[in-house]
């Protein structure tokens, strides 16, 4: 752990792990004003995860903060998505939809414009499990042996909503499978070369196979890269305290929720910040 002060007038930061995760301490007023939005964007690029311990924004304040950092994504009509797996607790959204989030993934992987960032605030936490883990896919790529960098350079993996949903439910109904397949699979490069020239891996549980490879060979490559990218030095696990707000760079990270009981009461307010880089 190292302590650092960038602008003590406005905020202080402390790195949580050497390659990923920074805690940022500031006032609600500074965040809402957008005065430090550029610094937060910079931290998301370098540190992937920025935690605001016990900031406890209201949903409205969280939406304002999201809007200072980028363009707020609207899931349906609301800027805030309530994440809970309790039965009948989230309006028309069936809790099943969140079941695969226990597996490593990139949000909106098949959209062609993955979310730039996500924001979570813990409203209620689980006493067992429920942590969120993030894996730095920039650092994982940069640390790959040269032979693997060359191997993945021109390869595309096929990602789909169906593949992701099947992780949690291998025996869907026809209605479920019809819904899953309404979102088309997409073959995406396994390396994302970003606008600034930096590269990150693009993998996760949305990927089923690698184009041009024997199925087993492709699945082994995906498995090997995921095992590589989720080594301890590349990941940050957040232990939630009520009121913690956390922003992560969705274009350079996979994330997952550690399983927790359905009746744990865990409730998160989630915002999305729209993608700014086309990826296809
Ligand atoms: Fe997610």
PDB file of C-alpha atoms and ligand atoms in Angstrom:
ATOM      1  CA  UNK A   1       0.000   0.000   0.000  1.00  0.00           C
ATOM      2  CA  UNK A   2       1.248   3.446  -0.794  1.00  0.00           C
ATOM      3  CA  UNK A   3      -0.180   6.798   0.078  1.00  0.00           C
ATOM      4  CA  UNK A   4      -0.180   9.641  -2.381  1.00  0.00           C
ATOM      5  CA  UNK A   5      -1.555  13.130  -2.445  1.00  0.00           C
ATOM      6  CA  UNK A   6      -2.336  14.711  -5.781  1.00  0.00           C
ATOM      7  CA  UNK A   7      -4.325  17.762  -4.867  1.00  0.00           C
ATOM      8  CA  UNK A   8      -4.916  17.930  -1.146  1.00  0.00           C
ATOM      9  CA  UNK A   9      -7.203  20.892  -1.637  1.00  0.00           C
ATOM     10  CA  UNK A  10      -9.646  18.770  -3.554  1.00  0.00           C
ATOM     11  CA  UNK A  11      -8.939  15.090  -2.980  1.00  0.00           C
ATOM     12  CA  UNK A  12      -6.507  12.495  -1.740  1.00  0.00           C
ATOM     13  CA  UNK A  13      -5.791   9.072  -3.181  1.00  0.00           C
ATOM     14  CA  UNK A  14      -4.337   5.826  -1.902  1.00  0.00           C
ATOM     15  CA  UNK A  15      -3.431   2.867  -4.093  1.00  0.00           C
ATOM     16  CA  UNK A  16      -5.082  -0.386  -3.016  1.00  0.00           C
ATOM     17  CA  UNK A  17      -2.862  -2.845  -4.935  1.00  0.00           C
ATOM     18  CA  UNK A  18       0.232  -2.225  -7.076  1.00  0.00           C
ATOM     19  CA  UNK A  19      -1.438  -2.804 -10.452  1.00  0.00           C
ATOM     20  CA  UNK A  20      -5.106  -2.063  -9.798  1.00  0.00           C
ATOM     21  CA  UNK A  21      -7.377  -0.092  -7.514  1.00  0.00           C
ATOM     22  CA  UNK A  22      -7.196   3.353  -5.956  1.00  0.00           C
ATOM     23  CA  UNK A  23      -9.251   4.809  -3.112  1.00  0.00           C
ATOM     24  CA  UNK A  24     -10.206   8.448  -3.550  1.00  0.00           C
ATOM     25  CA  UNK A  25     -11.256  10.671  -0.668  1.00  0.00           C
ATOM     26  CA  UNK A  26     -13.068  13.907  -1.399  1.00  0.00           C
ATOM     27  CA  UNK A  27     -16.276  15.787  -0.662  1.00  0.00           C
ATOM     28  CA  UNK A  28     -19.622  15.274  -2.313  1.00  0.00           C
ATOM     29  CA  UNK A  29     -19.507  18.897  -3.472  1.00  0.00           C
ATOM     30  CA  UNK A  30     -16.261  18.363  -5.385  1.00  0.00           C
ATOM     31  CA  UNK A  31     -17.638  15.273  -7.073  1.00  0.00           C
ATOM     32  CA  UNK A  32     -20.945  16.853  -8.027  1.00  0.00           C
ATOM     33  CA  UNK A  33     -19.219  19.947  -9.423  1.00  0.00           C
ATOM     34  CA  UNK A  34     -17.230  17.896 -11.935  1.00  0.00           C
ATOM     35  CA  UNK A  35     -14.060  19.725 -10.853  1.00  0.00           C
ATOM     36  CA  UNK A  36     -12.143  16.457 -10.532  1.00  0.00           C
ATOM     37  CA  UNK A  37     -13.883  14.500 -13.309  1.00  0.00           C
ATOM     38  CA  UNK A  38     -10.803  14.610 -15.561  1.00  0.00           C
ATOM     39  CA  UNK A  39      -8.599  13.312 -12.756  1.00  0.00           C
ATOM     40  CA  UNK A  40     -11.056  10.467 -12.167  1.00  0.00           C
ATOM     41  CA  UNK A  41     -11.022   9.607 -15.884  1.00  0.00           C
ATOM     42  CA  UNK A  42      -7.234   9.553 -15.728  1.00  0.00           C
ATOM     43  CA  UNK A  43      -7.295   7.231 -12.729  1.00  0.00           C
ATOM     44  CA  UNK A  44      -9.725   4.904 -14.509  1.00  0.00           C
ATOM     45  CA  UNK A  45      -7.239   4.631 -17.366  1.00  0.00           C
ATOM     46  CA  UNK A  46      -4.282   3.920 -15.102  1.00  0.00           C
ATOM     47  CA  UNK A  47      -5.794   2.213 -12.079  1.00  0.00           C
ATOM     48  CA  UNK A  48      -8.986   0.618 -13.553  1.00  0.00           C
ATOM     49  CA  UNK A  49     -10.928   0.796 -10.264  1.00  0.00           C
ATOM     50  CA  UNK A  50     -11.585   3.942  -8.207  1.00  0.00           C
ATOM     51  CA  UNK A  51     -13.259   3.457  -4.820  1.00  0.00           C
ATOM     52  CA  UNK A  52     -15.003   6.241  -2.884  1.00  0.00           C
ATOM     53  CA  UNK A  53     -15.248   4.716   0.603  1.00  0.00           C
ATOM     54  CA  UNK A  54     -18.549   5.382   2.391  1.00  0.00           C
ATOM     55  CA  UNK A  55     -19.367   8.322   0.103  1.00  0.00           C
ATOM     56  CA  UNK A  56     -23.021   7.252   0.245  1.00  0.00           C
ATOM     57  CA  UNK A  57     -24.435   9.253  -2.680  1.00  0.00           C
ATOM     58  CA  UNK A  58     -28.185   9.256  -3.257  1.00  0.00           C
ATOM     59  CA  UNK A  59     -29.224   7.697  -6.574  1.00  0.00           C
ATOM     60  CA  UNK A  60     -29.697  11.231  -7.906  1.00  0.00           C
ATOM     61  CA  UNK A  61     -26.202  12.286  -6.815  1.00  0.00           C
ATOM     62  CA  UNK A  62     -24.719   9.115  -8.339  1.00  0.00           C
ATOM     63  CA  UNK A  63     -26.369   9.994 -11.645  1.00  0.00           C
ATOM     64  CA  UNK A  64     -24.936  13.523 -11.500  1.00  0.00           C
ATOM     65  CA  UNK A  65     -21.438  12.165 -10.805  1.00  0.00           C
ATOM     66  CA  UNK A  66     -21.803   9.708 -13.708  1.00  0.00           C
ATOM     67  CA  UNK A  67     -22.749  12.625 -15.954  1.00  0.00           C
ATOM     68  CA  UNK A  68     -19.591  14.557 -15.043  1.00  0.00           C
ATOM     69  CA  UNK A  69     -17.445  11.616 -16.161  1.00  0.00           C
ATOM     70  CA  UNK A  70     -19.254  10.706 -19.373  1.00  0.00           C
ATOM     71  CA  UNK A  71     -22.636  10.103 -20.957  1.00  0.00           C
ATOM     72  CA  UNK A  72     -25.052   8.350 -18.630  1.00  0.00           C
ATOM     73  CA  UNK A  73     -26.436   5.074 -20.005  1.00  0.00           C
ATOM     74  CA  UNK A  74     -30.118   4.489 -19.526  1.00  0.00           C
ATOM     75  CA  UNK A  75     -31.169   0.887 -18.930  1.00  0.00           C
ATOM     76  CA  UNK A  76     -34.816   1.053 -19.857  1.00  0.00           C
ATOM     77  CA  UNK A  77     -36.083   4.308 -18.434  1.00  0.00           C
ATOM     78  CA  UNK A  78     -33.866   4.640 -15.388  1.00  0.00           C
ATOM     79  CA  UNK A  79     -30.337   5.917 -15.017  1.00  0.00           C
ATOM     80  CA  UNK A  80     -29.971   3.689 -11.956  1.00  0.00           C
ATOM     81  CA  UNK A  81     -30.401  -0.080 -12.150  1.00  0.00           C
ATOM     82  CA  UNK A  82     -31.158  -1.750  -8.831  1.00  0.00           C
ATOM     83  CA  UNK A  83     -29.194  -4.969  -8.587  1.00  0.00           C
ATOM     84  CA  UNK A  84     -30.697  -7.593  -6.337  1.00  0.00           C
ATOM     85  CA  UNK A  85     -31.300 -11.305  -6.718  1.00  0.00           C
ATOM     86  CA  UNK A  86     -34.218 -11.353  -4.291  1.00  0.00           C
ATOM     87  CA  UNK A  87     -37.410 -12.664  -5.841  1.00  0.00           C
ATOM     88  CA  UNK A  88     -39.930 -10.004  -6.913  1.00  0.00           C
ATOM     89  CA  UNK A  89     -37.685  -7.223  -5.631  1.00  0.00           C
ATOM     90  CA  UNK A  90     -36.796  -5.522  -8.883  1.00  0.00           C
ATOM     91  CA  UNK A  91     -39.995  -4.797 -10.771  1.00  0.00           C
ATOM     92  CA  UNK A  92     -40.113  -6.571 -14.101  1.00  0.00           C
ATOM     93  CA  UNK A  93     -36.435  -7.582 -14.109  1.00  0.00           C
ATOM     94  CA  UNK A  94     -36.149 -11.293 -13.300  1.00  0.00           C
ATOM     95  CA  UNK A  95     -33.300 -11.946 -10.828  1.00  0.00           C
ATOM     96  CA  UNK A  96     -32.077 -14.773 -13.111  1.00  0.00           C
ATOM     97  CA  UNK A  97     -30.656 -12.137 -15.428  1.00  0.00           C
ATOM     98  CA  UNK A  98     -27.972 -11.360 -12.825  1.00  0.00           C
ATOM     99  CA  UNK A  99     -27.078 -15.004 -12.169  1.00  0.00           C
ATOM    100  CA  UNK A 100     -24.168 -15.173 -14.673  1.00  0.00           C
ATOM    101  CA  UNK A 101     -22.557 -12.055 -13.181  1.00  0.00           C
ATOM    102  CA  UNK A 102     -20.728 -14.396 -10.832  1.00  0.00           C
ATOM    103  CA  UNK A 103     -18.553 -15.274 -13.852  1.00  0.00           C
ATOM    104  CA  UNK A 104     -15.820 -13.032 -15.254  1.00  0.00           C
ATOM    105  CA  UNK A 105     -17.166 -10.701 -17.945  1.00  0.00           C
ATOM    106  CA  UNK A 106     -17.049  -7.327 -19.669  1.00  0.00           C
ATOM    107  CA  UNK A 107     -20.384  -5.462 -19.675  1.00  0.00           C
ATOM    108  CA  UNK A 108     -22.052  -4.971 -23.082  1.00  0.00           C
ATOM    109  CA  UNK A 109     -19.342  -7.134 -24.647  1.00  0.00           C
ATOM    110  CA  UNK A 110     -21.382  -7.819 -27.771  1.00  0.00           C
ATOM    111  CA  UNK A 111     -22.750  -4.310 -28.293  1.00  0.00           C
ATOM    112  CA  UNK A 112     -19.951  -2.963 -30.495  1.00  0.00           C
ATOM    113  CA  UNK A 113     -19.714  -0.085 -28.018  1.00  0.00           C
ATOM    114  CA  UNK A 114     -19.028  -1.557 -24.568  1.00  0.00           C
ATOM    115  CA  UNK A 115     -19.774   0.754 -21.643  1.00  0.00           C
ATOM    116  CA  UNK A 116     -16.839   3.026 -20.836  1.00  0.00           C
ATOM    117  CA  UNK A 117     -17.384   2.565 -17.120  1.00  0.00           C
ATOM    118  CA  UNK A 118     -19.772   1.299 -14.503  1.00  0.00           C
ATOM    119  CA  UNK A 119     -20.604   2.728 -11.085  1.00  0.00           C
ATOM    120  CA  UNK A 120     -21.858   0.716  -8.130  1.00  0.00           C
ATOM    121  CA  UNK A 121     -22.986   1.965  -4.737  1.00  0.00           C
ATOM    122  CA  UNK A 122     -23.711  -0.523  -1.971  1.00  0.00           C
ATOM    123  CA  UNK A 123     -27.112   0.085  -0.370  1.00  0.00           C
ATOM    124  CA  UNK A 124     -27.239  -3.195   1.545  1.00  0.00           C
ATOM    125  CA  UNK A 125     -24.477  -5.792   1.767  1.00  0.00           C
ATOM    126  CA  UNK A 126     -24.435  -9.539   2.230  1.00  0.00           C
ATOM    127  CA  UNK A 127     -22.858 -10.921   5.398  1.00  0.00           C
ATOM    128  CA  UNK A 128     -21.568 -13.818   3.262  1.00  0.00           C
ATOM    129  CA  UNK A 129     -19.986 -13.344  -0.193  1.00  0.00           C
ATOM    130  CA  UNK A 130     -21.146 -10.506  -2.429  1.00  0.00           C
ATOM    131  CA  UNK A 131     -17.711  -8.971  -2.969  1.00  0.00           C
ATOM    132  CA  UNK A 132     -16.966  -7.686  -6.487  1.00  0.00           C
ATOM    133  CA  UNK A 133     -13.703  -8.587  -8.218  1.00  0.00           C
ATOM    134  CA  UNK A 134     -12.027  -6.767 -11.092  1.00  0.00           C
ATOM    135  CA  UNK A 135      -9.190  -7.964 -13.342  1.00  0.00           C
ATOM    136  CA  UNK A 136      -6.912  -5.446 -15.087  1.00  0.00           C
ATOM    137  CA  UNK A 137      -6.826  -6.562 -18.743  1.00  0.00           C
ATOM    138  CA  UNK A 138      -4.273  -3.911 -19.717  1.00  0.00           C
ATOM    139  CA  UNK A 139      -1.781  -5.223 -17.162  1.00  0.00           C
ATOM    140  CA  UNK A 140      -2.589  -8.829 -18.071  1.00  0.00           C
ATOM    141  CA  UNK A 141      -1.894  -8.137 -21.743  1.00  0.00           C
ATOM    142  CA  UNK A 142       1.285  -6.191 -21.082  1.00  0.00           C
ATOM    143  CA  UNK A 143       2.687  -9.015 -18.940  1.00  0.00           C
ATOM    144  CA  UNK A 144       1.949 -11.749 -21.499  1.00  0.00           C
ATOM    145  CA  UNK A 145       4.979 -13.576 -22.925  1.00  0.00           C
ATOM    146  CA  UNK A 146       5.819 -12.284 -26.415  1.00  0.00           C
ATOM    147  CA  UNK A 147       4.799 -15.617 -27.979  1.00  0.00           C
ATOM    148  CA  UNK A 148       1.292 -15.234 -26.589  1.00  0.00           C
ATOM    149  CA  UNK A 149       1.084 -11.606 -27.700  1.00  0.00           C
ATOM    150  CA  UNK A 150       1.910 -12.795 -31.217  1.00  0.00           C
ATOM    151  CA  UNK A 151      -0.535 -15.693 -30.969  1.00  0.00           C
ATOM    152  CA  UNK A 152      -3.533 -13.544 -30.019  1.00  0.00           C
ATOM    153  CA  UNK A 153      -2.649 -10.559 -32.211  1.00  0.00           C
ATOM    154  CA  UNK A 154      -4.850 -11.489 -35.144  1.00  0.00           C
ATOM    155  CA  UNK A 155      -7.407 -13.722 -33.444  1.00  0.00           C
ATOM    156  CA  UNK A 156     -11.103 -13.133 -32.864  1.00  0.00           C
ATOM    157  CA  UNK A 157     -13.260 -14.811 -30.239  1.00  0.00           C
ATOM    158  CA  UNK A 158     -17.004 -15.180 -30.650  1.00  0.00           C
ATOM    159  CA  UNK A 159     -18.975 -13.580 -27.801  1.00  0.00           C
ATOM    160  CA  UNK A 160     -22.688 -13.891 -27.149  1.00  0.00           C
ATOM    161  CA  UNK A 161     -25.355 -13.226 -24.544  1.00  0.00           C
ATOM    162  CA  UNK A 162     -26.397 -16.873 -24.896  1.00  0.00           C
ATOM    163  CA  UNK A 163     -22.932 -18.138 -23.980  1.00  0.00           C
ATOM    164  CA  UNK A 164     -22.922 -15.900 -20.898  1.00  0.00           C
ATOM    165  CA  UNK A 165     -26.418 -16.885 -19.757  1.00  0.00           C
ATOM    166  CA  UNK A 166     -25.633 -20.585 -20.252  1.00  0.00           C
ATOM    167  CA  UNK A 167     -22.911 -20.283 -17.575  1.00  0.00           C
ATOM    168  CA  UNK A 168     -25.653 -20.009 -14.956  1.00  0.00           C
ATOM    169  CA  UNK A 169     -28.467 -21.843 -16.729  1.00  0.00           C
ATOM    170  CA  UNK A 170     -27.390 -24.689 -19.027  1.00  0.00           C
ATOM    171  CA  UNK A 171     -30.992 -25.929 -19.391  1.00  0.00           C
ATOM    172  CA  UNK A 172     -33.010 -22.949 -20.666  1.00  0.00           C
ATOM    173  CA  UNK A 173     -36.616 -22.982 -21.805  1.00  0.00           C
ATOM    174  CA  UNK A 174     -37.337 -22.233 -25.459  1.00  0.00           C
ATOM    175  CA  UNK A 175     -38.636 -18.813 -24.393  1.00  0.00           C
ATOM    176  CA  UNK A 176     -35.386 -18.060 -22.550  1.00  0.00           C
ATOM    177  CA  UNK A 177     -33.220 -19.269 -25.410  1.00  0.00           C
ATOM    178  CA  UNK A 178     -35.280 -17.212 -27.867  1.00  0.00           C
ATOM    179  CA  UNK A 179     -34.633 -14.113 -25.750  1.00  0.00           C
ATOM    180  CA  UNK A 180     -30.928 -14.864 -25.397  1.00  0.00           C
ATOM    181  CA  UNK A 181     -30.548 -15.436 -29.128  1.00  0.00           C
ATOM    182  CA  UNK A 182     -32.335 -12.167 -29.941  1.00  0.00           C
ATOM    183  CA  UNK A 183     -28.937 -10.591 -29.235  1.00  0.00           C
ATOM    184  CA  UNK A 184     -26.607 -11.678 -32.007  1.00  0.00           C
ATOM    185  CA  UNK A 185     -23.159 -13.168 -31.377  1.00  0.00           C
ATOM    186  CA  UNK A 186     -20.177 -11.065 -32.367  1.00  0.00           C
ATOM    187  CA  UNK A 187     -16.634 -12.086 -33.347  1.00  0.00           C
ATOM    188  CA  UNK A 188     -14.332  -9.614 -31.593  1.00  0.00           C
ATOM    189  CA  UNK A 189     -10.544  -9.190 -31.564  1.00  0.00           C
ATOM    190  CA  UNK A 190      -8.912 -10.814 -28.550  1.00  0.00           C
ATOM    191  CA  UNK A 191      -6.769  -7.709 -28.177  1.00  0.00           C
ATOM    192  CA  UNK A 192      -8.345  -4.261 -27.986  1.00  0.00           C
ATOM    193  CA  UNK A 193      -6.041  -1.560 -29.338  1.00  0.00           C
ATOM    194  CA  UNK A 194      -7.503   1.576 -27.779  1.00  0.00           C
ATOM    195  CA  UNK A 195      -7.570   5.068 -29.219  1.00  0.00           C
ATOM    196  CA  UNK A 196      -4.508   6.049 -27.174  1.00  0.00           C
ATOM    197  CA  UNK A 197      -2.557   3.052 -28.542  1.00  0.00           C
ATOM    198  CA  UNK A 198      -2.649   1.010 -25.327  1.00  0.00           C
ATOM    199  CA  UNK A 199      -3.720  -2.606 -25.619  1.00  0.00           C
ATOM    200  CA  UNK A 200      -5.842  -4.820 -23.405  1.00  0.00           C
ATOM    201  CA  UNK A 201      -7.112  -8.372 -23.624  1.00  0.00           C
ATOM    202  CA  UNK A 202     -10.765  -8.827 -24.554  1.00  0.00           C
ATOM    203  CA  UNK A 203     -11.949 -12.098 -23.060  1.00  0.00           C
ATOM    204  CA  UNK A 204     -14.512 -13.370 -20.557  1.00  0.00           C
ATOM    205  CA  UNK A 205     -17.397 -15.750 -20.067  1.00  0.00           C
ATOM    206  CA  UNK A 206     -19.286 -14.268 -23.014  1.00  0.00           C
ATOM    207  CA  UNK A 207     -16.739 -15.980 -25.331  1.00  0.00           C
ATOM    208  CA  UNK A 208     -17.509 -19.464 -26.659  1.00  0.00           C
ATOM    209  CA  UNK A 209     -14.760 -20.163 -29.190  1.00  0.00           C
ATOM    210  CA  UNK A 210     -12.027 -18.665 -31.343  1.00  0.00           C
ATOM    211  CA  UNK A 211     -12.549 -18.169 -35.050  1.00  0.00           C
ATOM    212  CA  UNK A 212     -10.322 -20.340 -37.236  1.00  0.00           C
ATOM    213  CA  UNK A 213      -9.258 -22.660 -34.404  1.00  0.00           C
ATOM    214  CA  UNK A 214     -10.435 -26.154 -33.561  1.00  0.00           C
ATOM    215  CA  UNK A 215     -13.144 -25.751 -30.885  1.00  0.00           C
ATOM    216  CA  UNK A 216     -11.121 -27.459 -28.140  1.00  0.00           C
ATOM    217  CA  UNK A 217      -7.996 -25.508 -29.021  1.00  0.00           C
ATOM    218  CA  UNK A 218      -9.898 -22.216 -28.944  1.00  0.00           C
ATOM    219  CA  UNK A 219     -11.575 -22.992 -25.635  1.00  0.00           C
ATOM    220  CA  UNK A 220      -8.194 -23.932 -24.172  1.00  0.00           C
ATOM    221  CA  UNK A 221      -6.711 -20.619 -25.321  1.00  0.00           C
ATOM    222  CA  UNK A 222      -9.626 -18.679 -23.798  1.00  0.00           C
ATOM    223  CA  UNK A 223      -9.281 -20.667 -20.580  1.00  0.00           C
ATOM    224  CA  UNK A 224      -5.526 -20.124 -20.446  1.00  0.00           C
ATOM    225  CA  UNK A 225      -5.839 -16.368 -21.015  1.00  0.00           C
ATOM    226  CA  UNK A 226      -8.559 -16.057 -18.393  1.00  0.00           C
ATOM    227  CA  UNK A 227      -6.483 -17.978 -15.867  1.00  0.00           C
ATOM    228  CA  UNK A 228      -3.565 -15.698 -16.691  1.00  0.00           C
ATOM    229  CA  UNK A 229      -5.586 -12.479 -16.396  1.00  0.00           C
ATOM    230  CA  UNK A 230      -7.151 -13.420 -13.074  1.00  0.00           C
ATOM    231  CA  UNK A 231      -3.903 -14.062 -11.223  1.00  0.00           C
ATOM    232  CA  UNK A 232      -3.746 -12.263  -7.897  1.00  0.00           C
ATOM    233  CA  UNK A 233      -1.439  -9.505  -9.141  1.00  0.00           C
ATOM    234  CA  UNK A 234      -3.994  -8.381 -11.732  1.00  0.00           C
ATOM    235  CA  UNK A 235      -7.134  -8.418  -9.597  1.00  0.00           C
ATOM    236  CA  UNK A 236      -8.754  -6.257  -6.955  1.00  0.00           C
ATOM    237  CA  UNK A 237     -11.509  -7.643  -4.731  1.00  0.00           C
ATOM    238  CA  UNK A 238     -13.773  -5.049  -3.147  1.00  0.00           C
ATOM    239  CA  UNK A 239     -15.236  -5.895   0.238  1.00  0.00           C
ATOM    240  CA  UNK A 240     -18.340  -3.742   0.330  1.00  0.00           C
ATOM    241  CA  UNK A 241     -19.331  -1.469   3.188  1.00  0.00           C
ATOM    242  CA  UNK A 242     -22.738   0.208   2.977  1.00  0.00           C
ATOM    243  CA  UNK A 243     -22.340   3.529   1.157  1.00  0.00           C
ATOM    244  CA  UNK A 244     -19.179   2.624  -0.775  1.00  0.00           C
ATOM    245  CA  UNK A 245     -19.270   3.938  -4.340  1.00  0.00           C
ATOM    246  CA  UNK A 246     -16.938   2.346  -6.907  1.00  0.00           C
ATOM    247  CA  UNK A 247     -16.240   3.212 -10.544  1.00  0.00           C
ATOM    248  CA  UNK A 248     -14.495   0.787 -12.883  1.00  0.00           C
ATOM    249  CA  UNK A 249     -13.108   1.027 -16.377  1.00  0.00           C
ATOM    250  CA  UNK A 250     -15.221  -1.498 -18.269  1.00  0.00           C
ATOM    251  CA  UNK A 251     -13.134  -1.315 -21.436  1.00  0.00           C
ATOM    252  CA  UNK A 252      -9.991  -2.545 -19.673  1.00  0.00           C
ATOM    253  CA  UNK A 253     -11.329  -4.941 -17.077  1.00  0.00           C
ATOM    254  CA  UNK A 254     -13.398  -8.028 -16.446  1.00  0.00           C
ATOM    255  CA  UNK A 255     -15.452  -8.185 -13.285  1.00  0.00           C
ATOM    256  CA  UNK A 256     -17.581 -10.655 -11.348  1.00  0.00           C
ATOM    257  CA  UNK A 257     -19.631 -10.834  -8.171  1.00  0.00           C
ATOM    258  CA  UNK A 258     -18.754 -13.449  -5.587  1.00  0.00           C
ATOM    259  CA  UNK A 259     -21.903 -15.572  -5.010  1.00  0.00           C
ATOM    260  CA  UNK A 260     -24.145 -14.632  -2.097  1.00  0.00           C
ATOM    261  CA  UNK A 261     -27.411 -16.020  -0.691  1.00  0.00           C
ATOM    262  CA  UNK A 262     -30.630 -15.056  -2.454  1.00  0.00           C
ATOM    263  CA  UNK A 263     -32.077 -13.783   0.832  1.00  0.00           C
ATOM    264  CA  UNK A 264     -28.958 -11.859   1.868  1.00  0.00           C
ATOM    265  CA  UNK A 265     -30.606  -8.493   1.233  1.00  0.00           C
ATOM    266  CA  UNK A 266     -27.666  -7.333  -0.919  1.00  0.00           C
ATOM    267  CA  UNK A 267     -28.743  -4.320  -2.972  1.00  0.00           C
ATOM    268  CA  UNK A 268     -26.624  -2.179  -5.286  1.00  0.00           C
ATOM    269  CA  UNK A 269     -27.368   0.966  -7.275  1.00  0.00           C
ATOM    270  CA  UNK A 270     -25.707   0.649 -10.661  1.00  0.00           C
ATOM    271  CA  UNK A 271     -25.040   3.312 -13.296  1.00  0.00           C
ATOM    272  CA  UNK A 272     -23.463   2.868 -16.680  1.00  0.00           C
ATOM    273  CA  UNK A 273     -21.324   5.387 -18.542  1.00  0.00           C
ATOM    274  CA  UNK A 274     -21.695   4.957 -22.280  1.00  0.00           C
ATOM    275  CA  UNK A 275     -18.861   3.643 -24.410  1.00  0.00           C
ATOM    276  CA  UNK A 276     -16.750   6.146 -26.342  1.00  0.00           C
ATOM    277  CA  UNK A 277     -14.744   3.697 -28.463  1.00  0.00           C
ATOM    278  CA  UNK A 278     -16.277   1.421 -31.067  1.00  0.00           C
ATOM    279  CA  UNK A 279     -14.951  -2.112 -30.780  1.00  0.00           C
ATOM    280  CA  UNK A 280     -15.786  -4.690 -33.410  1.00  0.00           C
TER     281      UNK A 280
HETATM  282 FE1  LIG B   1     -21.371  -6.822 -15.085  1.00  0.00          FE
END
